[in-house]
Amino acid sequence: MAPATPERVGNLPHALTSFVGRRREVAEVRRLLENARLVTVAGIGGVGKTRLALRVGEGALRSYPHGVWLVELGELREPHLLAETVTATLGLRERLAHPPMALLTDFLADRRALLVLDNCEHLVDTVAEFATSLLRACPEVRILATSREPLGVIGEATFRLPPLTVPDPDSQASTSAPPRSEAITLFTERARAYLPEFRLTEGNQLAVAQICRQLEGLPLPIELAAARLRALSPEQVLERLTNRFRLLTVGRRGVPPRHQTLRWCVDWSYELCTPQDQQLWRRLAVFAGNVELDAVAGVCAADMQQEQVFEVVTSLVDKSILTMEEGQVVRYRMLETLREYGLEKLAEADESATFLRRHRDYHERLAVRAGAEWIGPGQLEWIARLDRARADLRAALEFSTTEPGEAGAALRMVAAIYPYWVSRALFSEGRYWVDRALAADDGPPSAARVAAMCAGGVLAAMRGDLPAAKELTDAARDLAEATGDDTASALAASATGYLATFSGDFPRAIGCFETCLGMLGTGGELLPRVGALVGLAMVCGLSGDTLRAVACHEEVVALTESHGESMYRSYSLSMLALAVWEQGDAGRATRLIEESMRLTRLVDDPLGSAMCLEILGWLAAETNDAERAAVLMGASVSVGEAAGSPTIVVRDLFGHHDRLVRQSTRMLGKQAFEAAFGRGRELDVEEAIAYALRVTSRAEPRASGPDSRLTRREREVARLVAQGLSNKAIAQQLVISQRTAEGHVEKVRAKLGFTTRAQIAAWVVARNAEQAV
């Protein structure tokens, strides 16, 4: 990377295709952003608003040291969750009793950042209110929005995006070469993607120019037309477009011309699809977000052979109906304009109810399975899978809470997704869906309703809404008693224990957790048992019963380690480390907290990582390594702030921070301490963890000899990673499934304590060098 390239701060995706033209438009939007803090790029669907906004954002990276952030709103159908969506995009974690909007404004209050709010048209009023509040509280933040209409906010600057330029039909003779235009350039570049040998020639240039004029320079129709060159010549494409235009303009005089052009081009693309293509197009429209192949098969292949699904998906990619996004898992995406069209066709085919229900059923099964397997070796994979499916989980919950007779599924889903919401600190979103599921349920008393009430009660307590938590947990206890279900009663007891803990009633909390564990027994369900043990450990620590807190945390660690779980184990390891340190065993405390840090990174829990850094800083201070203590405590602040929490809760609970800061300052001197603390604050998460674990290189192996922990197959996978192979290529090389390859890579990361493929690769190189000596 050249030195002049700005560091990428934020989450802007790398463009999959080239950006054509729009120099004047990009310059104008940049100028508007310099003078207005809210700029909206407005225009019809398919005109290129998103691509323009991303281009402007990419060019503005140097101007926004705290990042340019793309917040995709096309998948969001719940206005109440707008602030949660933005906080999640920025990687912020909700803090106890802090609503998302307050968290967001606190975090951005003194930061210079650009938010790109994409596809706002269905949330105009909510986005307008959000933008007004955010910009008022955060003077260095700017917003670039895309929408089919302006937001209507005071101070908003609106740029109406025109189509691409097309050749002027009056500026050339019929036999002369048309002047190059943005539309022709786009058509030519996209045509080459489908037909590499395609060239603009004297024989086809007039047809191409007429196609671009016929499509009025609209990028989406032009890309759809270019995709047809696999089967048709430019002249044949033009002939079909011309005939289509004559047919569809009859009786549509009240429709604005460019809306009409977009519509008939999509109509034309649909009618040129095979019946199977059309069928899958309209069925895929039920997905709210990016979709994985197994989900396509699970929802859409009702009367289609499973092996045919991939062929039809590939056909839709070839026709530019779907775009393919590669990552750890290949996903497919449909532009919102094409999705809306597909939903219309689904309704016309009288298939809406059937496939919306199939979509819900699939995601209910996904959620329930994730909940059942949460305490297990697949937990990290489930977290990633639910991250990717979040928009569709919301859509499934929306269907279940609005369609008569479907609320039972919503209850089962919210109870199953609850640990995921906790792992991602999505307390507000979880509470929103629990409340909706309970309000929609009018069925008989059930264990599912108890579980949903318990989840809602704990989430409410975490948010600091103790009256609501009490109402929910009281109702859960009464309903559990009425159902006579022991597991439901145990859940109600545990939820009451968490409420008592957050209310400061420690004796009652201990009694409730003991009741829960007694009802579950040693053979009870793992998730509620682990949850109750963690709660009991927490309240024992808070009430001063350190020995029992240690025993409970050790039981959690043993139980979760034997099942390959990571999230709860990371928390108990850190609290256990703190407790044994207070008992005088600094060596064991260090080993425990380092293991906790590795797990928090795997789980992607920055607040947990910040807490581990802080505790490691205390351990360093106690051994008189004052400089290291200062760096670690500075890094803790930096990592915590990046996650939206400028102070770490553990400081307030145990009160060691101030004492050890004073001790380290006396040893180093104020100036040296502040310099070391400042160096820690400059570290990013990866650098902080590498420093904490004493990894001089990000790829250096752990001192415990991690190579011995790898199986033969895992060492083979590590070597292939070092060769630069993707998971898909590794699967092909080893003749295994891609999912199995992904699992091997994750296990290698976990065993080596790494977080990136680059670390694995560098470790392999270092290991080979050592063996060669």
Coordinates of C-alpha atoms in Angstrom, one line a residue, residues 15-576:
A15 CA -16.3 -1.9 -4.8
L16 CA -16.9 -5.1 -6.8
T17 CA -17.2 -3.3 -10.1
S18 CA -15.7 -0.1 -11.6
F19 CA -17.2 3.3 -10.9
V20 CA -18.1 5.0 -14.2
G21 CA -18.4 8.8 -14.8
R22 CA -20.1 11.0 -12.3
R23 CA -17.1 13.3 -11.8
R24 CA -19.3 16.5 -11.7
E25 CA -21.8 14.8 -9.4
V26 CA -19.2 13.5 -7.0
A27 CA -17.5 17.0 -6.9
E28 CA -20.9 18.7 -6.2
V29 CA -21.8 16.3 -3.3
R30 CA -18.4 16.8 -1.8
R31 CA -18.9 20.6 -2.0
L32 CA -22.3 20.3 -0.4
L33 CA -20.8 18.2 2.5
E34 CA -18.3 20.9 3.1
N35 CA -21.0 23.4 3.7
A36 CA -23.9 21.4 5.1
R37 CA -23.8 18.7 7.8
L38 CA -26.7 16.8 6.2
V39 CA -26.7 16.0 2.5
T40 CA -29.3 13.8 0.8
V41 CA -28.7 12.3 -2.6
A42 CA -32.2 11.9 -4.0
G43 CA -33.4 10.1 -7.1
I44 CA -35.4 7.2 -8.4
G45 CA -34.5 3.5 -7.8
G46 CA -31.7 2.3 -10.1
V47 CA -30.2 5.7 -10.8
G48 CA -27.0 5.0 -8.8
K49 CA -27.5 6.8 -5.5
T50 CA -25.7 4.2 -3.4
R51 CA -22.7 3.9 -5.7
L52 CA -22.3 7.7 -5.7
A53 CA -22.5 8.0 -1.9
L54 CA -19.9 5.2 -1.5
R55 CA -17.6 7.0 -4.0
V56 CA -18.0 10.3 -2.1
G57 CA -17.3 8.5 1.2
E58 CA -14.2 6.8 -0.2
G59 CA -12.8 10.1 -1.3
A60 CA -13.6 11.7 2.1
L61 CA -11.7 9.2 4.3
R62 CA -8.9 11.7 5.0
S63 CA -11.4 14.3 6.2
Y64 CA -12.9 12.0 8.8
P65 CA -10.3 10.6 11.2
H66 CA -13.0 8.7 13.1
G67 CA -14.3 6.9 10.1
V68 CA -16.8 6.9 7.2
W69 CA -19.5 4.4 8.1
L70 CA -22.1 2.9 5.8
V71 CA -25.4 2.1 7.5
E72 CA -27.6 0.1 5.2
L73 CA -31.3 0.8 6.0
G74 CA -32.9 -1.0 3.1
E75 CA -33.2 -4.2 5.2
L76 CA -34.6 -2.3 8.2
R77 CA -38.4 -2.4 8.5
E78 CA -38.7 -1.4 12.2
P79 CA -38.3 2.4 12.7
H80 CA -37.8 1.9 16.4
L81 CA -34.6 0.0 15.8
L82 CA -32.8 2.7 13.8
A83 CA -30.5 3.9 16.6
E84 CA -29.7 0.2 17.4
T85 CA -28.8 -0.4 13.8
V86 CA -26.4 2.6 13.7
T87 CA -24.8 1.7 17.0
A88 CA -24.3 -1.9 15.9
T89 CA -22.8 -0.7 12.6
L90 CA -20.2 1.4 14.5
G91 CA -19.4 -1.7 16.6
L92 CA -20.7 -0.1 19.8
R93 CA -22.1 -2.3 22.6
E94 CA -25.1 -1.1 24.7
R95 CA -24.2 -0.4 28.3
L96 CA -26.5 -1.2 31.2
A97 CA -29.2 1.4 31.6
H98 CA -28.0 3.4 28.5
P99 CA -30.4 3.6 25.6
P100 CA -28.8 3.3 22.2
M101 CA -29.3 6.9 21.2
A102 CA -27.6 8.1 24.3
L103 CA -24.7 5.7 23.7
L104 CA -24.4 6.9 20.1
T105 CA -24.4 10.6 21.0
D106 CA -21.9 10.1 23.9
F107 CA -19.6 8.2 21.5
L108 CA -19.8 10.6 18.7
A109 CA -19.9 13.8 20.8
D110 CA -16.3 14.8 20.1
R111 CA -15.6 12.6 17.0
R112 CA -15.3 13.7 13.4
A113 CA -17.1 11.0 11.4
L114 CA -19.3 10.7 8.4
L115 CA -22.4 8.5 8.4
V116 CA -23.7 7.2 5.1
L117 CA -27.4 6.4 5.7
D118 CA -28.3 4.3 2.6
N119 CA -31.9 3.7 1.4
C120 CA -33.9 6.0 3.7
E121 CA -37.1 6.3 1.7
H122 CA -39.2 3.9 3.8
L123 CA -38.1 5.5 7.0
V124 CA -38.0 9.2 6.1
D125 CA -39.7 10.6 9.2
T126 CA -37.7 8.4 11.6
V127 CA -34.4 9.2 9.8
A128 CA -35.2 12.9 9.8
E129 CA -35.8 12.9 13.6
F130 CA -32.7 10.8 14.2
A131 CA -30.5 13.0 12.0
T132 CA -31.7 16.2 13.7
S133 CA -31.0 14.8 17.2
L134 CA -27.6 13.4 16.3
L135 CA -26.3 16.4 14.5
R136 CA -27.4 18.7 17.3
A137 CA -25.5 16.6 19.9
C138 CA -22.4 15.8 17.8
P139 CA -21.0 19.0 16.2
E140 CA -18.2 17.2 14.2
V141 CA -20.5 14.5 12.7
R142 CA -21.9 14.8 9.1
I143 CA -24.5 12.7 7.4
L144 CA -24.8 11.7 3.8
A145 CA -28.1 10.1 3.1
T146 CA -29.6 8.4 0.0
S147 CA -33.3 8.4 -0.5
R148 CA -35.9 8.5 -3.2
E149 CA -37.1 11.7 -1.6
P150 CA -35.5 14.4 0.7
L151 CA -35.7 14.0 4.4
G152 CA -37.2 17.5 4.8
V153 CA -34.9 18.6 7.7
I154 CA -33.9 22.2 8.3
G155 CA -30.4 22.7 7.1
E156 CA -30.5 19.7 4.7
A157 CA -28.8 20.1 1.3
T158 CA -30.4 18.0 -1.4
F159 CA -28.7 16.8 -4.5
R160 CA -31.0 15.2 -7.1
L161 CA -28.9 12.7 -9.0
P162 CA -29.5 12.7 -12.7
P163 CA -29.0 9.7 -15.0
L164 CA -25.7 9.1 -16.7
T165 CA -25.0 11.2 -19.8
V166 CA -26.1 9.7 -23.1
P167 CA -25.1 10.7 -26.7
D168 CA -27.1 13.5 -28.2
P169 CA -29.0 12.0 -31.2
D170 CA -28.9 15.3 -33.0
S171 CA -25.1 15.7 -32.7
Q172 CA -24.2 13.0 -35.1
A173 CA -25.0 11.5 -38.5
S174 CA -26.4 8.0 -38.5
T175 CA -23.1 6.7 -39.9
S176 CA -20.7 8.5 -37.7
A177 CA -19.3 7.2 -34.4
P178 CA -21.3 8.4 -31.4
P179 CA -19.4 10.5 -28.9
R180 CA -18.4 8.5 -25.8
S181 CA -20.7 9.1 -22.9
E182 CA -21.0 7.8 -19.3
A183 CA -23.9 5.5 -20.3
I184 CA -22.0 3.9 -23.2
T185 CA -18.9 3.5 -21.0
L186 CA -21.0 1.7 -18.3
F187 CA -22.7 -0.5 -20.9
T188 CA -19.3 -1.4 -22.4
E189 CA -17.6 -2.2 -19.1
R190 CA -20.5 -4.3 -17.8
A191 CA -20.8 -6.1 -21.2
R192 CA -17.1 -7.2 -20.9
A193 CA -17.8 -8.7 -17.5
Y194 CA -20.2 -11.1 -19.2
L195 CA -18.5 -11.3 -22.5
P196 CA -14.8 -10.6 -22.2
E197 CA -14.3 -10.3 -25.9
F198 CA -16.9 -7.6 -26.3
R199 CA -15.7 -4.4 -27.9
L200 CA -17.4 -1.2 -29.1
T201 CA -17.0 -1.3 -32.9
E202 CA -18.1 0.6 -35.9
G203 CA -20.7 -2.1 -36.4
N204 CA -22.3 -2.1 -33.0
Q205 CA -21.7 1.4 -31.6
L206 CA -24.9 3.0 -32.9
A207 CA -27.0 0.1 -31.4
V208 CA -25.3 0.6 -28.1
A209 CA -25.8 4.3 -28.2
Q210 CA -29.5 3.8 -28.9
I211 CA -29.8 1.3 -26.1
C212 CA -28.4 3.8 -23.7
R213 CA -30.7 6.6 -24.9
Q214 CA -33.7 4.2 -24.9
L215 CA -32.9 3.5 -21.2
E216 CA -32.4 7.2 -20.5
G217 CA -29.0 6.7 -18.9
L218 CA -30.3 4.8 -15.9
P219 CA -27.5 2.6 -14.5
L220 CA -29.7 -0.4 -13.4
P221 CA -31.5 -0.9 -16.7
I222 CA -28.2 -0.5 -18.6
E223 CA -26.6 -3.2 -16.5
L224 CA -29.6 -5.5 -17.0
A225 CA -29.4 -4.9 -20.7
A226 CA -25.6 -5.5 -20.8
A227 CA -26.1 -8.8 -19.1
R228 CA -28.2 -10.0 -22.1
L229 CA -25.1 -9.9 -24.4
R230 CA -24.3 -13.5 -23.4
A231 CA -27.3 -14.6 -25.6
L232 CA -28.1 -11.6 -27.8
S233 CA -26.2 -9.1 -30.0
P234 CA -26.5 -5.4 -29.2
E235 CA -28.8 -5.1 -32.3
Q236 CA -31.1 -7.8 -30.9
V237 CA -31.1 -6.2 -27.5
L238 CA -32.1 -2.9 -29.1
E239 CA -34.8 -4.5 -31.2
R240 CA -36.4 -6.1 -28.2
L241 CA -36.2 -2.9 -26.1
T242 CA -37.8 -0.9 -28.9
N243 CA -40.6 -3.3 -29.3
R244 CA -41.1 -3.4 -25.5
F245 CA -41.1 0.4 -25.2
R246 CA -43.9 0.7 -27.9
L247 CA -46.0 -1.9 -26.1
L248 CA -45.6 -0.7 -22.5
T249 CA -46.0 3.0 -23.1
V250 CA -49.6 2.5 -24.2
G251 CA -51.9 3.5 -21.4
R252 CA -49.2 4.7 -19.0
R253 CA -49.1 8.4 -19.8
G254 CA -49.6 9.4 -16.1
V255 CA -46.4 7.7 -15.1
P256 CA -43.2 9.8 -15.0
P257 CA -41.1 8.8 -18.0
R258 CA -38.0 7.6 -16.1
H259 CA -40.1 5.6 -13.6
Q260 CA -41.8 4.0 -16.6
T261 CA -38.4 3.3 -18.3
L262 CA -37.2 1.5 -15.1
R263 CA -40.4 -0.5 -14.8
W264 CA -40.5 -1.8 -18.3
C265 CA -36.9 -2.6 -18.3
V266 CA -37.4 -4.7 -15.2
D267 CA -40.5 -6.2 -16.7
W268 CA -38.5 -7.1 -19.8
S269 CA -35.7 -8.7 -17.8
Y270 CA -38.3 -10.7 -15.9
E271 CA -39.9 -11.9 -19.1
L272 CA -36.6 -12.9 -20.6
C273 CA -35.9 -15.2 -17.6
T274 CA -36.8 -18.8 -17.8
P275 CA -39.8 -20.0 -15.8
Q276 CA -37.5 -21.3 -13.1
D277 CA -35.5 -18.1 -13.0
Q278 CA -38.8 -16.1 -12.6
Q279 CA -40.0 -18.5 -9.9
L280 CA -36.8 -18.2 -7.8
W281 CA -36.6 -14.4 -8.4
R282 CA -40.0 -13.8 -6.8
R283 CA -39.4 -16.3 -4.0
L284 CA -36.0 -14.8 -3.1
A285 CA -37.8 -11.5 -2.6
V286 CA -39.0 -12.7 0.8
F287 CA -35.4 -12.4 2.1
A288 CA -34.8 -9.1 3.8
G289 CA -31.0 -9.2 3.6
N290 CA -28.1 -11.1 2.0
V291 CA -28.9 -14.8 1.7
E292 CA -26.8 -17.9 1.9
L293 CA -27.3 -20.8 -0.5
D294 CA -28.6 -23.2 2.1
A295 CA -31.3 -20.7 3.1
V296 CA -32.3 -20.3 -0.6
A297 CA -32.7 -24.0 -0.8
G298 CA -34.5 -24.2 2.5
V299 CA -37.0 -21.6 1.7
C300 CA -37.4 -21.4 -2.1
A301 CA -37.0 -24.9 -3.3
A302 CA -40.5 -26.1 -2.5
D303 CA -41.1 -27.8 -5.9
M304 CA -37.6 -27.5 -7.2
Q305 CA -34.9 -30.2 -6.9
Q306 CA -32.2 -29.2 -4.4
E307 CA -29.5 -29.7 -7.0
Q308 CA -31.3 -27.3 -9.4
V309 CA -31.2 -24.4 -6.9
F310 CA -27.5 -23.6 -7.4
E311 CA -27.9 -23.6 -11.2
V312 CA -30.8 -21.2 -11.1
V313 CA -29.0 -18.9 -8.6
T314 CA -26.1 -18.9 -10.9
S315 CA -28.4 -18.0 -13.8
L316 CA -29.8 -15.0 -11.8
V317 CA -26.2 -13.9 -11.0
D318 CA -25.4 -14.1 -14.7
K319 CA -28.5 -11.9 -15.5
S320 CA -27.5 -9.3 -12.9
I321 CA -30.7 -10.0 -10.9
L322 CA -28.5 -11.2 -8.0
T323 CA -25.0 -10.1 -7.0
M324 CA -22.6 -12.4 -5.3
E325 CA -20.6 -11.4 -2.2
E326 CA -17.7 -13.6 -1.2
G327 CA -16.5 -13.9 2.3
Q328 CA -16.2 -16.7 4.8
V329 CA -19.6 -17.7 3.4
V330 CA -20.8 -16.8 -0.1
R331 CA -24.0 -14.7 0.0
Y332 CA -26.3 -13.3 -2.6
R333 CA -28.0 -10.0 -2.7
M334 CA -30.9 -8.5 -4.6
L335 CA -31.2 -4.8 -5.2
E336 CA -34.1 -3.3 -3.4
T337 CA -35.8 -2.2 -6.7
L338 CA -35.6 -5.8 -7.9
R339 CA -36.8 -7.2 -4.6
E340 CA -39.8 -4.9 -4.6
Y341 CA -40.6 -6.1 -8.1
G342 CA -40.2 -9.8 -7.0
L343 CA -42.6 -9.2 -4.1
E344 CA -45.2 -7.9 -6.6
K345 CA -44.8 -11.0 -8.7
L346 CA -45.0 -13.2 -5.7
A347 CA -48.4 -11.6 -4.8
E348 CA -49.6 -12.0 -8.4
A349 CA -48.8 -15.7 -8.3
D350 CA -50.7 -15.9 -5.0
E351 CA -47.6 -17.3 -3.3
S352 CA -46.9 -14.5 -0.7
A353 CA -48.4 -16.2 2.3
T354 CA -46.8 -19.5 1.5
F355 CA -43.3 -18.3 1.1
L356 CA -43.4 -15.7 3.8
R357 CA -44.4 -18.5 6.2
R358 CA -41.7 -20.8 4.7
H359 CA -39.2 -18.0 5.3
R360 CA -40.4 -17.6 8.9
D361 CA -40.3 -21.4 9.5
Y362 CA -36.7 -21.6 8.2
H363 CA -35.5 -18.8 10.5
E364 CA -37.5 -20.1 13.4
R365 CA -35.7 -23.5 13.0
L366 CA -32.4 -21.6 12.7
A367 CA -33.0 -19.6 15.9
V368 CA -34.2 -22.6 17.9
R369 CA -31.2 -24.7 16.8
A370 CA -28.8 -21.9 17.7
G371 CA -30.4 -21.7 21.2
A372 CA -30.2 -25.4 21.7
E373 CA -26.5 -25.6 20.6
W374 CA -25.4 -22.3 22.2
I375 CA -23.4 -24.0 24.9
G376 CA -21.2 -26.0 22.5
P377 CA -18.3 -25.9 20.1
G378 CA -20.4 -24.3 17.4
Q379 CA -21.1 -21.2 19.4
L380 CA -18.8 -18.9 17.5
E381 CA -20.2 -20.1 14.2
W382 CA -23.7 -19.5 15.5
I383 CA -22.9 -16.0 16.5
A384 CA -21.5 -15.3 13.0
R385 CA -24.5 -17.0 11.4
L386 CA -27.0 -15.0 13.4
D387 CA -25.0 -11.8 12.6
R388 CA -25.4 -12.5 9.0
A389 CA -29.1 -13.5 9.3
R390 CA -30.1 -10.5 11.5
A391 CA -32.3 -8.7 8.9
D392 CA -34.1 -11.9 8.1
L393 CA -34.6 -12.8 11.8
R394 CA -36.3 -9.5 12.1
A395 CA -38.4 -10.1 9.1
A396 CA -39.5 -13.5 10.5
L397 CA -40.4 -11.9 13.8
E398 CA -42.3 -9.2 12.0
F399 CA -44.4 -11.8 10.2
S400 CA -44.9 -13.8 13.4
T401 CA -46.1 -10.8 15.4
T402 CA -48.4 -9.4 12.8
E403 CA -49.9 -12.5 11.1
P404 CA -52.9 -13.8 13.1
G405 CA -52.2 -17.1 14.9
E406 CA -48.4 -17.0 14.4
A407 CA -47.3 -15.5 17.8
G408 CA -46.3 -18.9 19.2
A409 CA -43.4 -18.9 16.7
A410 CA -42.4 -15.4 17.9
L411 CA -42.3 -16.6 21.5
R412 CA -40.1 -19.5 20.6
M413 CA -37.8 -17.4 18.5
V414 CA -37.2 -14.6 21.1
A415 CA -36.4 -17.2 23.8
A416 CA -33.9 -18.9 21.5
I417 CA -32.3 -15.7 20.2
Y418 CA -32.0 -14.2 23.7
P419 CA -28.3 -15.4 24.3
Y420 CA -27.3 -13.9 21.0
W421 CA -28.8 -10.6 21.9
V422 CA -26.8 -10.7 25.2
S423 CA -23.6 -11.7 23.4
R424 CA -23.9 -8.7 21.1
A425 CA -25.3 -6.3 23.8
L426 CA -28.5 -5.8 21.8
F427 CA -30.6 -5.2 24.9
S428 CA -32.9 -2.7 23.3
E429 CA -33.6 -4.8 20.2
G430 CA -34.2 -7.9 22.3
R431 CA -36.6 -6.1 24.6
Y432 CA -38.4 -4.7 21.5
W433 CA -39.1 -8.1 20.0
V434 CA -39.9 -9.7 23.3
D435 CA -42.6 -7.1 24.0
R436 CA -44.0 -7.5 20.6
A437 CA -44.1 -11.3 20.8
L438 CA -45.8 -11.2 24.2
A439 CA -48.4 -8.6 23.0
A440 CA -49.2 -10.6 20.0
D441 CA -49.7 -13.9 21.9
D442 CA -53.3 -14.7 22.8
G443 CA -52.9 -18.5 23.1
P444 CA -53.1 -20.7 26.2
P445 CA -50.4 -20.5 28.9
S446 CA -47.2 -22.1 27.7
A447 CA -43.6 -22.8 28.6
A448 CA -42.6 -20.7 25.6
R449 CA -44.4 -17.7 27.0
V450 CA -42.6 -18.1 30.3
A451 CA -39.2 -18.3 28.6
A452 CA -40.0 -15.2 26.6
M453 CA -41.1 -13.3 29.8
C454 CA -37.9 -14.4 31.5
A455 CA -35.8 -13.2 28.6
G456 CA -37.6 -9.9 28.6
G457 CA -37.3 -9.5 32.4
V458 CA -33.5 -10.0 32.3
L459 CA -33.1 -7.6 29.4
A460 CA -35.3 -5.0 31.1
A461 CA -33.1 -5.4 34.3
M462 CA -30.0 -4.9 32.2
R463 CA -31.4 -1.8 30.7
G464 CA -32.2 -0.5 34.2
D465 CA -35.9 -0.7 33.8
L466 CA -36.5 -2.5 37.1
P467 CA -40.3 -1.9 37.3
A468 CA -40.8 -3.6 33.9
A469 CA -38.4 -6.4 34.9
K470 CA -40.4 -7.0 38.1
E471 CA -43.7 -7.1 36.2
L472 CA -42.3 -9.6 33.7
T473 CA -40.6 -11.9 36.2
D474 CA -43.6 -11.9 38.6
A475 CA -45.9 -12.9 35.7
A476 CA -43.4 -15.5 34.5
R477 CA -43.4 -17.1 38.0
D478 CA -47.1 -17.2 38.2
L479 CA -47.5 -18.6 34.7
A480 CA -44.7 -21.3 35.3
E481 CA -46.6 -22.5 38.4
A482 CA -49.8 -22.7 36.3
T483 CA -48.1 -24.8 33.6
G484 CA -46.4 -27.1 36.0
D485 CA -43.3 -27.1 33.9
D486 CA -40.1 -27.5 36.0
T487 CA -37.8 -26.0 33.4
A488 CA -40.1 -23.0 33.1
S489 CA -40.1 -22.6 36.9
A490 CA -36.4 -22.8 36.9
L491 CA -36.1 -20.1 34.3
A492 CA -38.5 -17.9 36.3
A493 CA -36.4 -18.3 39.4
S494 CA -33.2 -17.4 37.5
A495 CA -34.8 -14.3 36.0
T496 CA -35.9 -13.2 39.4
G497 CA -32.4 -13.8 40.7
Y498 CA -31.0 -11.4 38.1
L499 CA -33.7 -8.8 38.9
A500 CA -32.7 -9.1 42.6
T501 CA -29.0 -8.8 41.7
F502 CA -29.6 -5.6 39.7
S503 CA -31.9 -4.3 42.5
G504 CA -29.2 -4.9 45.2
D505 CA -31.2 -7.6 47.1
F506 CA -28.3 -10.0 47.2
P507 CA -29.7 -12.6 49.7
R508 CA -32.9 -13.0 47.6
A509 CA -30.8 -13.3 44.4
I510 CA -28.7 -16.1 46.0
G511 CA -31.8 -17.9 47.0
C512 CA -33.4 -17.6 43.6
F513 CA -30.3 -18.9 41.8
E514 CA -30.0 -21.8 44.2
T515 CA -33.7 -22.7 43.6
C516 CA -33.1 -22.6 39.8
L517 CA -30.0 -24.9 40.0
G518 CA -31.8 -27.3 42.4
M519 CA -34.8 -27.6 40.0
L520 CA -32.5 -28.1 36.9
G521 CA -30.3 -30.7 38.6
T522 CA -27.0 -31.8 37.1
G523 CA -28.8 -33.2 34.0
G524 CA -30.8 -30.1 33.3
E525 CA -30.5 -28.0 30.2
L526 CA -27.1 -26.5 29.8
L527 CA -27.9 -22.9 28.9
P528 CA -30.2 -22.1 31.9
R529 CA -27.8 -24.0 34.2
V530 CA -24.8 -21.9 33.0
G531 CA -26.8 -18.7 33.2
A532 CA -27.8 -19.4 36.8
L533 CA -24.2 -20.3 37.8
V534 CA -22.9 -17.1 36.3
G535 CA -25.6 -15.1 38.1
L536 CA -24.8 -16.9 41.4
A537 CA -21.1 -16.3 40.9
M538 CA -21.8 -12.6 40.2
V539 CA -23.9 -12.0 43.3
C540 CA -21.6 -13.9 45.6
G541 CA -18.7 -11.7 44.4
L542 CA -20.8 -8.6 45.0
S543 CA -21.8 -9.7 48.4
G544 CA -18.3 -10.5 49.5
D545 CA -18.5 -14.3 49.5
T546 CA -15.3 -14.7 47.4
L547 CA -14.8 -18.4 48.1
R548 CA -18.2 -19.3 46.8
A549 CA -17.8 -16.9 43.8
V550 CA -14.6 -18.7 42.9
A551 CA -16.2 -22.1 43.2
C552 CA -19.1 -21.0 40.9
H553 CA -16.8 -19.5 38.3
E554 CA -14.7 -22.7 38.4
E555 CA -17.8 -24.8 37.8
V556 CA -18.8 -22.5 34.9
V557 CA -15.3 -22.8 33.4
A558 CA -15.2 -26.6 33.7
L559 CA -18.7 -27.0 32.3
T560 CA -18.2 -24.6 29.3
E561 CA -14.7 -25.9 28.5
S562 CA -15.9 -29.5 28.4
H563 CA -18.6 -28.4 25.8
G564 CA -16.3 -26.1 23.8
E565 CA -18.3 -22.9 24.7
S566 CA -16.6 -19.5 24.6
M567 CA -18.8 -16.6 25.7
Y568 CA -19.7 -17.4 29.3
R569 CA -16.3 -19.0 29.8
S570 CA -14.5 -15.8 28.8
Y571 CA -16.5 -13.9 31.4
S572 CA -16.0 -16.4 34.2
L573 CA -12.3 -16.7 33.5
S574 CA -11.9 -12.9 33.9
M575 CA -13.9 -12.8 37.1
L576 CA -12.1 -15.9 38.4

